[in-house]
Coordinates of C-alpha atoms in Angstrom, one line a residue:
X1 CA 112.5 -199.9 87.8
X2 CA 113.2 -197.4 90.5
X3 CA 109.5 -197.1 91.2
X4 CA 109.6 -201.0 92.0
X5 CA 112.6 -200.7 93.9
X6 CA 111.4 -198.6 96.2
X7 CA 108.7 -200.7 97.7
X8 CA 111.2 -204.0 97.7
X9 CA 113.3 -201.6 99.9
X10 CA 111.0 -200.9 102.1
X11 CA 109.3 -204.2 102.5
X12 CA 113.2 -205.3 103.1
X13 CA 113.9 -202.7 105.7
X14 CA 109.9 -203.6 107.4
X15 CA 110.7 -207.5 107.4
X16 CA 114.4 -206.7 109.2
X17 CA 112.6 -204.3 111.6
X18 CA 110.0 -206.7 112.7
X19 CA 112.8 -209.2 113.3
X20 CA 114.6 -207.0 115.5
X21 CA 111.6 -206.2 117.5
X22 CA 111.0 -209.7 117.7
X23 CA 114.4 -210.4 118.9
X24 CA 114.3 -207.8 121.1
X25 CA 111.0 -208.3 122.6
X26 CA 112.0 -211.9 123.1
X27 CA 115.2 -210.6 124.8
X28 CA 113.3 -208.6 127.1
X29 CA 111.2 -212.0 128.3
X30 CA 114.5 -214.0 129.0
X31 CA 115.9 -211.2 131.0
X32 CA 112.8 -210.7 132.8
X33 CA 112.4 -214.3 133.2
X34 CA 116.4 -214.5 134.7
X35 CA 115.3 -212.2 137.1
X36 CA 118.1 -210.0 136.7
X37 CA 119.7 -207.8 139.6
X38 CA 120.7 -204.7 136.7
X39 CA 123.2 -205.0 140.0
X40 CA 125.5 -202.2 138.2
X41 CA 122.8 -200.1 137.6
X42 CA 121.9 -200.0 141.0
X43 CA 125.5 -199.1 142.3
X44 CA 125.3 -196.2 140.0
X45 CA 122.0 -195.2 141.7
X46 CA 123.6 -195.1 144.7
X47 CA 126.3 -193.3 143.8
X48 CA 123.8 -190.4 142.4
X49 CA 122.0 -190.8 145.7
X50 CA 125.4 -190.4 147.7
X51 CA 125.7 -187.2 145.6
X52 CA 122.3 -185.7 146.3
X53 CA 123.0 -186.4 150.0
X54 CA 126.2 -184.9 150.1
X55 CA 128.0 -188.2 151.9
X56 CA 131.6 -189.6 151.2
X57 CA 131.3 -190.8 147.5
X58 CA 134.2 -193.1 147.3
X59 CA 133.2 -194.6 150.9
X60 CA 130.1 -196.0 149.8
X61 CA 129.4 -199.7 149.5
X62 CA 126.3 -200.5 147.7
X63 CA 124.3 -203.9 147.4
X64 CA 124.4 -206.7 149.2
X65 CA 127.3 -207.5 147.5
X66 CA 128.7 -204.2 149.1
X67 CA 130.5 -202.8 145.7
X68 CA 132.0 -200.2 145.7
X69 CA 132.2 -196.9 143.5
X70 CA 135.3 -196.9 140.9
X71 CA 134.2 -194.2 138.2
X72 CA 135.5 -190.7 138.2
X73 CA 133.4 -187.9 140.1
X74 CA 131.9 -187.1 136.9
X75 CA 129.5 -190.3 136.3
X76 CA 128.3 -190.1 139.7
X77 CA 127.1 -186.3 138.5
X78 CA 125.7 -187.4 135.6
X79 CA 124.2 -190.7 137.6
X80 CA 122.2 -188.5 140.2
X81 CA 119.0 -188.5 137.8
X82 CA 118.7 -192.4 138.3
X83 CA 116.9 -191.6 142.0
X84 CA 114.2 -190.0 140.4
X85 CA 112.7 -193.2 139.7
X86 CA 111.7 -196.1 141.5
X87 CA 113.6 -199.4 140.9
X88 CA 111.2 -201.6 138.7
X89 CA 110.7 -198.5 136.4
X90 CA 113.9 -197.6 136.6
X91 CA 115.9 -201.3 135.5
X92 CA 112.7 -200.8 132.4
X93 CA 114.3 -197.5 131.3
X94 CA 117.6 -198.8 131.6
X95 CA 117.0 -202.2 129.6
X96 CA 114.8 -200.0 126.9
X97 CA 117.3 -197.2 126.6
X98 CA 120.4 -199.8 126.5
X99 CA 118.7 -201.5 123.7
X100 CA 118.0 -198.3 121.6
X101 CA 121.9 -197.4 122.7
X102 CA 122.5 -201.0 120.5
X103 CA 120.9 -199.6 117.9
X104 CA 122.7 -196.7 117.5
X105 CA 126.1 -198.4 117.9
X106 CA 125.5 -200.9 115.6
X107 CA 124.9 -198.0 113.1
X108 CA 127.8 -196.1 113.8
X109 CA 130.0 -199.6 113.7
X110 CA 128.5 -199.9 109.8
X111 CA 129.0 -196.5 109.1
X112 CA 132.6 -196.6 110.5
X113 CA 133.0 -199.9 107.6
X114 CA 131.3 -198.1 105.6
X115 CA 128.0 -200.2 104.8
X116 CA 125.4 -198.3 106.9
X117 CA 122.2 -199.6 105.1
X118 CA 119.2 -199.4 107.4
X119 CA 118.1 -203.1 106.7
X120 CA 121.4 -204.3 108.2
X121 CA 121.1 -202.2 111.1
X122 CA 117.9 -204.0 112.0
X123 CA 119.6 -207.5 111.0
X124 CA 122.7 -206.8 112.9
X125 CA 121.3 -205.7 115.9
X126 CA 118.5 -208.3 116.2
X127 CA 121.6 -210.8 116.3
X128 CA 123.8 -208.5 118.7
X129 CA 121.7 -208.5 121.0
X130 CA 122.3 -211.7 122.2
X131 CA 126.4 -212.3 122.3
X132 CA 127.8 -212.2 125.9
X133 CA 129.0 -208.5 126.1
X134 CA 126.0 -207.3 124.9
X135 CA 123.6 -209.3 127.1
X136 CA 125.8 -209.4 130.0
X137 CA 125.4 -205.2 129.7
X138 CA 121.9 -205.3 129.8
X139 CA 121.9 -208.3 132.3
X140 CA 123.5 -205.8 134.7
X141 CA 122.5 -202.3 133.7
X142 CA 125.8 -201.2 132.5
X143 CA 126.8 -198.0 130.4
X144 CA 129.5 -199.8 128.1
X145 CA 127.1 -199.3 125.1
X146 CA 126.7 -195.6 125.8
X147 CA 130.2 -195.0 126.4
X148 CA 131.2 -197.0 122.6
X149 CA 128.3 -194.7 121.1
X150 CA 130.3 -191.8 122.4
X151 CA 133.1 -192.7 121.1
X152 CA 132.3 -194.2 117.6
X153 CA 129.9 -190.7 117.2
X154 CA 133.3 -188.9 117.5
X155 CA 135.3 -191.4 115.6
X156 CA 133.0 -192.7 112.6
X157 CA 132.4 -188.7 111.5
X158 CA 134.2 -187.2 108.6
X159 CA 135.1 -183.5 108.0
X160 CA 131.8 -181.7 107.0
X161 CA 129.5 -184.3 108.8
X162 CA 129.1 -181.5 111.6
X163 CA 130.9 -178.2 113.6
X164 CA 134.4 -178.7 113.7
X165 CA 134.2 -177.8 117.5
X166 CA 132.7 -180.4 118.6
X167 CA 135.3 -182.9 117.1
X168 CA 136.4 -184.9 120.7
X169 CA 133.6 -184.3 122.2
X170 CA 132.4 -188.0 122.2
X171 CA 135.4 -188.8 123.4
X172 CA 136.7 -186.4 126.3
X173 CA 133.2 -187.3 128.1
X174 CA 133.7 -191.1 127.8
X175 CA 137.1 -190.3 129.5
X176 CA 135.3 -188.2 131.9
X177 CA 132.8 -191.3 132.7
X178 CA 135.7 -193.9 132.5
X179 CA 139.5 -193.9 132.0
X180 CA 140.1 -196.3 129.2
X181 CA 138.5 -194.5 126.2
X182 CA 141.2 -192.2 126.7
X183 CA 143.5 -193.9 124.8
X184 CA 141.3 -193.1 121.6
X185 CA 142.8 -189.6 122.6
X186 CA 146.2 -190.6 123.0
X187 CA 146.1 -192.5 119.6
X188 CA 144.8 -189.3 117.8
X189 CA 147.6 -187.3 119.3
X190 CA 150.2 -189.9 118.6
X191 CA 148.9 -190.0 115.1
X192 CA 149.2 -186.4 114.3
X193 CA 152.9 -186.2 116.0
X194 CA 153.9 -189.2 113.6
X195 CA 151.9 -187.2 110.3
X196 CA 154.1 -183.9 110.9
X197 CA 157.2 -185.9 111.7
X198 CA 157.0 -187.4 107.9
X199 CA 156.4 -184.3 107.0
X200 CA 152.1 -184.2 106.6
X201 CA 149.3 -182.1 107.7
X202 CA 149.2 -183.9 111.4
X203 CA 146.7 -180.5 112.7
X204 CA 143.4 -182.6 112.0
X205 CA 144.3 -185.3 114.6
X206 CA 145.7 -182.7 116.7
X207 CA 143.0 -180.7 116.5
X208 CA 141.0 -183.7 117.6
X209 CA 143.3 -184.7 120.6
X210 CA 142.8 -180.8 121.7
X211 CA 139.0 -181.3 121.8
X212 CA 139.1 -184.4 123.7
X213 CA 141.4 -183.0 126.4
X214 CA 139.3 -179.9 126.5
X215 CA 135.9 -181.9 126.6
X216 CA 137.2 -184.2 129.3
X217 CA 139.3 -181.8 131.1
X218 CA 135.8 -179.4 131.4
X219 CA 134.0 -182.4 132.4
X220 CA 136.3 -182.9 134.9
X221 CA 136.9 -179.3 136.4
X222 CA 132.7 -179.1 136.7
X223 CA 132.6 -182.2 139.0
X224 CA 135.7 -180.8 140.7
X225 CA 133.5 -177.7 141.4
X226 CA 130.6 -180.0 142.4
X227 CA 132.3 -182.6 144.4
X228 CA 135.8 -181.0 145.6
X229 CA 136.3 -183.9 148.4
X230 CA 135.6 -187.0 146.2
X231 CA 137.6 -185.2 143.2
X232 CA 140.6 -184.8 145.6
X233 CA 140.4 -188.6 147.0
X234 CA 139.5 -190.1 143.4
X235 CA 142.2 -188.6 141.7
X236 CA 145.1 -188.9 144.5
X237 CA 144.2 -192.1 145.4
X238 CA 141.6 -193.8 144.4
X239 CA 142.7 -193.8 141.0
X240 CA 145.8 -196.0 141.7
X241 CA 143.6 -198.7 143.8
X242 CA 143.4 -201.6 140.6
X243 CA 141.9 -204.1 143.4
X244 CA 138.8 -201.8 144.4
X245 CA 137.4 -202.8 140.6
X246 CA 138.1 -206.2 141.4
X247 CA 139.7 -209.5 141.6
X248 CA 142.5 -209.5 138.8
X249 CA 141.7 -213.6 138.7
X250 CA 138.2 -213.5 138.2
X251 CA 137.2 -215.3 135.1
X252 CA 135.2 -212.0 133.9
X253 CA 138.4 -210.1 133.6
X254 CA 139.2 -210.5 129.8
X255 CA 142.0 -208.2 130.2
X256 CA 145.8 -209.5 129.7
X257 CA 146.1 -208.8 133.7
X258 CA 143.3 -211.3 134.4
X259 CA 144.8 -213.8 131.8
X260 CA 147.9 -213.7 133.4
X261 CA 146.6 -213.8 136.8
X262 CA 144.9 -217.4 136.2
X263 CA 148.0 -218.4 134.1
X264 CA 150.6 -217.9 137.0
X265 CA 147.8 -219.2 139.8
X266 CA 148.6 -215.5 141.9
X267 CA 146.2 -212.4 142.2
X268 CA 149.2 -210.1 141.8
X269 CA 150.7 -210.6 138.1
X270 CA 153.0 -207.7 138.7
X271 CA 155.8 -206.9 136.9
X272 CA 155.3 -209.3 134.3
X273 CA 152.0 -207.6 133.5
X274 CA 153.4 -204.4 133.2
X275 CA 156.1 -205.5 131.1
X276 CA 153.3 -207.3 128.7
X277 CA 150.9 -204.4 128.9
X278 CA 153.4 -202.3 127.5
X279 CA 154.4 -204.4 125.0
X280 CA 151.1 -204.8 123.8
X281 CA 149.7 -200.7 124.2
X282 CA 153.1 -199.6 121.7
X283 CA 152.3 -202.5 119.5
X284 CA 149.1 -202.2 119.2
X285 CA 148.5 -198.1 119.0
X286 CA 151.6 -198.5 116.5
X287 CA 149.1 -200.8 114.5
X288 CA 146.7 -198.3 115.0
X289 CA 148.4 -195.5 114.0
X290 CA 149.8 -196.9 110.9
X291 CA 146.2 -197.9 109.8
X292 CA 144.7 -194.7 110.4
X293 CA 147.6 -192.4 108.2
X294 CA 146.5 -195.2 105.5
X295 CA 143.0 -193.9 105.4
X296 CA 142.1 -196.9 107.2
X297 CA 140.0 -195.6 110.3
X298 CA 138.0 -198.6 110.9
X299 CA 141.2 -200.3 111.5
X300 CA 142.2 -198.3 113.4
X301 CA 139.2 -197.2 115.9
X302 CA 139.2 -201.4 116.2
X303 CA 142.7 -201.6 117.1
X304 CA 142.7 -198.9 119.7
X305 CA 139.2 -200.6 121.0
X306 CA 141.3 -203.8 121.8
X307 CA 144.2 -202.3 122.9
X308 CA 142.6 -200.6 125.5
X309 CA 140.4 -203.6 126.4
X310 CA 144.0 -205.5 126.6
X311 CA 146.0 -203.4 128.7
X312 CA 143.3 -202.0 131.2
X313 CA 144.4 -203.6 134.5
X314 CA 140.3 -205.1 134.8
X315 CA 138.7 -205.1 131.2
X316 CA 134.8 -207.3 132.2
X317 CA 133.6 -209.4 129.6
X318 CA 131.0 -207.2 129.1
X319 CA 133.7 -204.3 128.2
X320 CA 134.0 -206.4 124.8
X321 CA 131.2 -204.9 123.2
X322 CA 133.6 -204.0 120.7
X323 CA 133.3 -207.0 119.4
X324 CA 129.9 -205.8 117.6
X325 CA 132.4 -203.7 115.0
X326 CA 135.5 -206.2 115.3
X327 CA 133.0 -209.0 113.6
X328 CA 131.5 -206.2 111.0
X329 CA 135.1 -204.8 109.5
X330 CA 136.1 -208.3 109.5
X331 CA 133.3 -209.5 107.6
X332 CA 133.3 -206.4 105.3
X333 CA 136.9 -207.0 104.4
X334 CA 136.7 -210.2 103.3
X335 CA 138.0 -211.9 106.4
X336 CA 135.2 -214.4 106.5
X337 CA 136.3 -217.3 108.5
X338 CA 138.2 -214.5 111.4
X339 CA 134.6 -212.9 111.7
X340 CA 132.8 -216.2 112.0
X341 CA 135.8 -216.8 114.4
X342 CA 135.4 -214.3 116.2
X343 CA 131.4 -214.4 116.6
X344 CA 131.8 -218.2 117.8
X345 CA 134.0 -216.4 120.7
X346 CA 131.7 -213.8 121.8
X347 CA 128.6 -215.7 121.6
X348 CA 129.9 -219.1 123.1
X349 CA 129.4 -218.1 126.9
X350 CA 132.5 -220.0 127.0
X351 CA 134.3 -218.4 129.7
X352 CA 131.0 -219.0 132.2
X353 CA 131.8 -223.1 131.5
X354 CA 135.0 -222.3 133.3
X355 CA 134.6 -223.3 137.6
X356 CA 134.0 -219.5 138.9
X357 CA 133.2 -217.8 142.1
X358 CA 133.7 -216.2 146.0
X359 CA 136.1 -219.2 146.6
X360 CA 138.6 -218.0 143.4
X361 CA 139.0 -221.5 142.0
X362 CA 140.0 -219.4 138.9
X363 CA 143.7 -219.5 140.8
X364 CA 144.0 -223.1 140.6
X365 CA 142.6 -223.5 136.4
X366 CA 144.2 -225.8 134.2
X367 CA 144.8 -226.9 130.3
X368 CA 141.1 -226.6 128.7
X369 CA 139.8 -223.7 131.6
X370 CA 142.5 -221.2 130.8
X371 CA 141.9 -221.6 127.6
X372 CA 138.3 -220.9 128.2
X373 CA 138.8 -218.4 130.2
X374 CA 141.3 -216.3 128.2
X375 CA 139.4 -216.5 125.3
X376 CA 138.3 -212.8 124.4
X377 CA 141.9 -211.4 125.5
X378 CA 142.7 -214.1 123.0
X379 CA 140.7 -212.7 120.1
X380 CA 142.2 -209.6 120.5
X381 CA 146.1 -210.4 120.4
X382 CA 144.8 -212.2 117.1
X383 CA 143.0 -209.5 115.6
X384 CA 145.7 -206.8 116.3
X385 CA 148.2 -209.4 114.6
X386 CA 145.9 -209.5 111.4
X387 CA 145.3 -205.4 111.7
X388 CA 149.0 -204.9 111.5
X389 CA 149.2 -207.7 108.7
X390 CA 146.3 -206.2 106.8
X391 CA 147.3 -202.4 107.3
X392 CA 150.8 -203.2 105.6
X393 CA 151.6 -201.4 102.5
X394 CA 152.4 -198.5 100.3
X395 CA 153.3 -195.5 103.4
X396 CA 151.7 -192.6 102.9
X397 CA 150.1 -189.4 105.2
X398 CA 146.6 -188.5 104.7
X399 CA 145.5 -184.7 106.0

């Protein structure tokens, strides 16, 4: 029986390979055949360039479309390799290492519900590729995918799947490349305060917390060393500019900010923002938390994923790449018609139908546009409402 099993297996694993290469491949043509800018990528090789050069970091304005640089110091470090290669070779690396990235984060996202088989991987990814976040991250060269491998790496491992020492690792560097995974820091350290306060072991998420801080703080101090100008600037100044990222209207901004912004027909939400914001970051890493000293982690890494995505003042649609594991622990858990939900959301393009552009008619939507337009932020106020539903129950502290 076994001896028969073994070849059904493989041929099983062989058929879902081949149609993720297929899907891939033919992924690869429709990009190609958009003509794609990878207009992202290309700010980040002018950021590495800027850095090689030695000029003013966070006064450079790259593309036509004159972006600017908005990461910390660090990713322009890590970015300098990008000039080492000419453009068409370098958008071919970018699309071929993004799409291996996929891969891998679909296979941490199963491991994290707990259904890693390798056929699935194939299937899941052959389908994943094509949802919004996921192509719009290819379509312009992002590092959203690297960043959630990062973090689900540090997040989807148990005690005894590697050195202790390197537990925040993942994490601390994500924070290092970009603020928001942070919050997967904060989570862990709220967690273990709330574990000793009812009286549990709370030093494993501490522990946790520590190496995050120490990974991103080191991360930090070494572009700090490197770049002492742009440190200062970024992190005096530059770090409080929301509008350099962008237009708080624009219908790409899935974040509660942007869906306010269009809802009260004003770039500047303000205070009401805040207020919500708030609201939303204690309720949702409360929903978090609670899922997490359940022995409920994938709940939990989901929750914190849309919490940040929610509360960040400029969350991109292509930021929601989350929704790869969102769709897989809903599915896993039973929650069919949330996950098919949820899959119609991120792989209608629905926002796009909206009127968009330089002119912000985004300030002047109506009725059926904002709901088109609010549509991921949407998904995400639901699914933290059926996280805290579904993470309800017997209380309890797991070391």
């Amino acid at each position: 029986m076994s001896v028969i099993a073994i070849p059904e297996a493989r041929r099983s694993a062989s058929v879902a390979l081949g149609a993720c290469l297929f899907s891939f491949a033919a992924f690869w043509v429709a990009q190609r055949a958009a003509d794609v800018s990878m207009i992202d990528l290309m700010v980040y090789r002018a950021e590495g360039a800027t850095v090689r050069a030695g000029g003013d970091l966070y006064a450079l304005r790259a593309t036509p479309e004159h972006l600017p640089t908005t990461y910390p110091p660090f990713a322009a470090l890590l970015f300098t390799p990008l000039t080492l290669l000419d453009v068409p070779l370098l958008r071919a690396t970018a699309t071929a290492a993004n799409l291996a990235l996929l891969v891998g984060f679909v296979r941490l996202s199963l491991k994290l519900v707990g259904h890693a088989r390798v056929e699935s991987v194939w299937w899941v990814a052959a389908a994943a590729v094509w949802c919004e976040p996921v192509w719009t991250t290819l379509r312009y060269g992002q590092v959203n995918l690297l960043l959630a491998v990062l973090v689900l790496w540090d997040l989807s491992r148990r005690p005894g799947d590697g050195p202790a020492r390197w537990a925040g690792a993942g994490l601390g560097l994500a924070a290092a490349v970009k603020l928001t995974p942070a919050l997967f820091a904060v989570f862990l350290l709220v967690t273990g305060c709330v574990a000793r306060l009812r009286g549990g072991d709370g030093r494993p998420w501490l522990r946790h917390a520590r190496g995050a801080a120490a990974a991103f703080a080191g991360a930090t101090l070494l572009a700090a060393a490197v770049l002492p100008y742009d440190s200062w600037r970024f992190w005096t100044r530059m770090v409080f500019r929301m509008n350099r990222v962008g237009h708080a209207e624009e219908t790409a901004n899935q974040a509660l900010r942007g869906v306010l912004a269009r809802l009260l027909h004003t770039p500047v939400p303000g205070a009401l923002w805040a207020a919500l914001a708030a609201l939303v970051a204690v309720t949702g890493l409360s929903v978090a938390v609670l899922a997490e000293l359940r022995d409920r982690r994938a709940w939990a890494v989901a929750a914190c994923a849309v919490t940040a995505l929610l509360i960040s003042p400029v969350s991109w649609s292509h930021h929601w790449v989350w929704c790869v594991p969102l769709v897989l622990l809903l599915w896993t858990r039973g929650h069919r018609a949330a996950a098919l939900g949820t899959v119609l959301v991120f792989c209608s393009y629905a926002l796009w139908w909206v009127p968009h552009g330089p002119a912000r008619p985004e300030l002047h939507q109506g009725g059926v546009a904002l709901a088109l337009s609010g549509l991921y932020a949407g998904a995400g106020l639901v699914f933290l409402t059926l996280a805290g539903h579904r993470c309800r129950g017997p209380a309890g502290v797991r070391p």
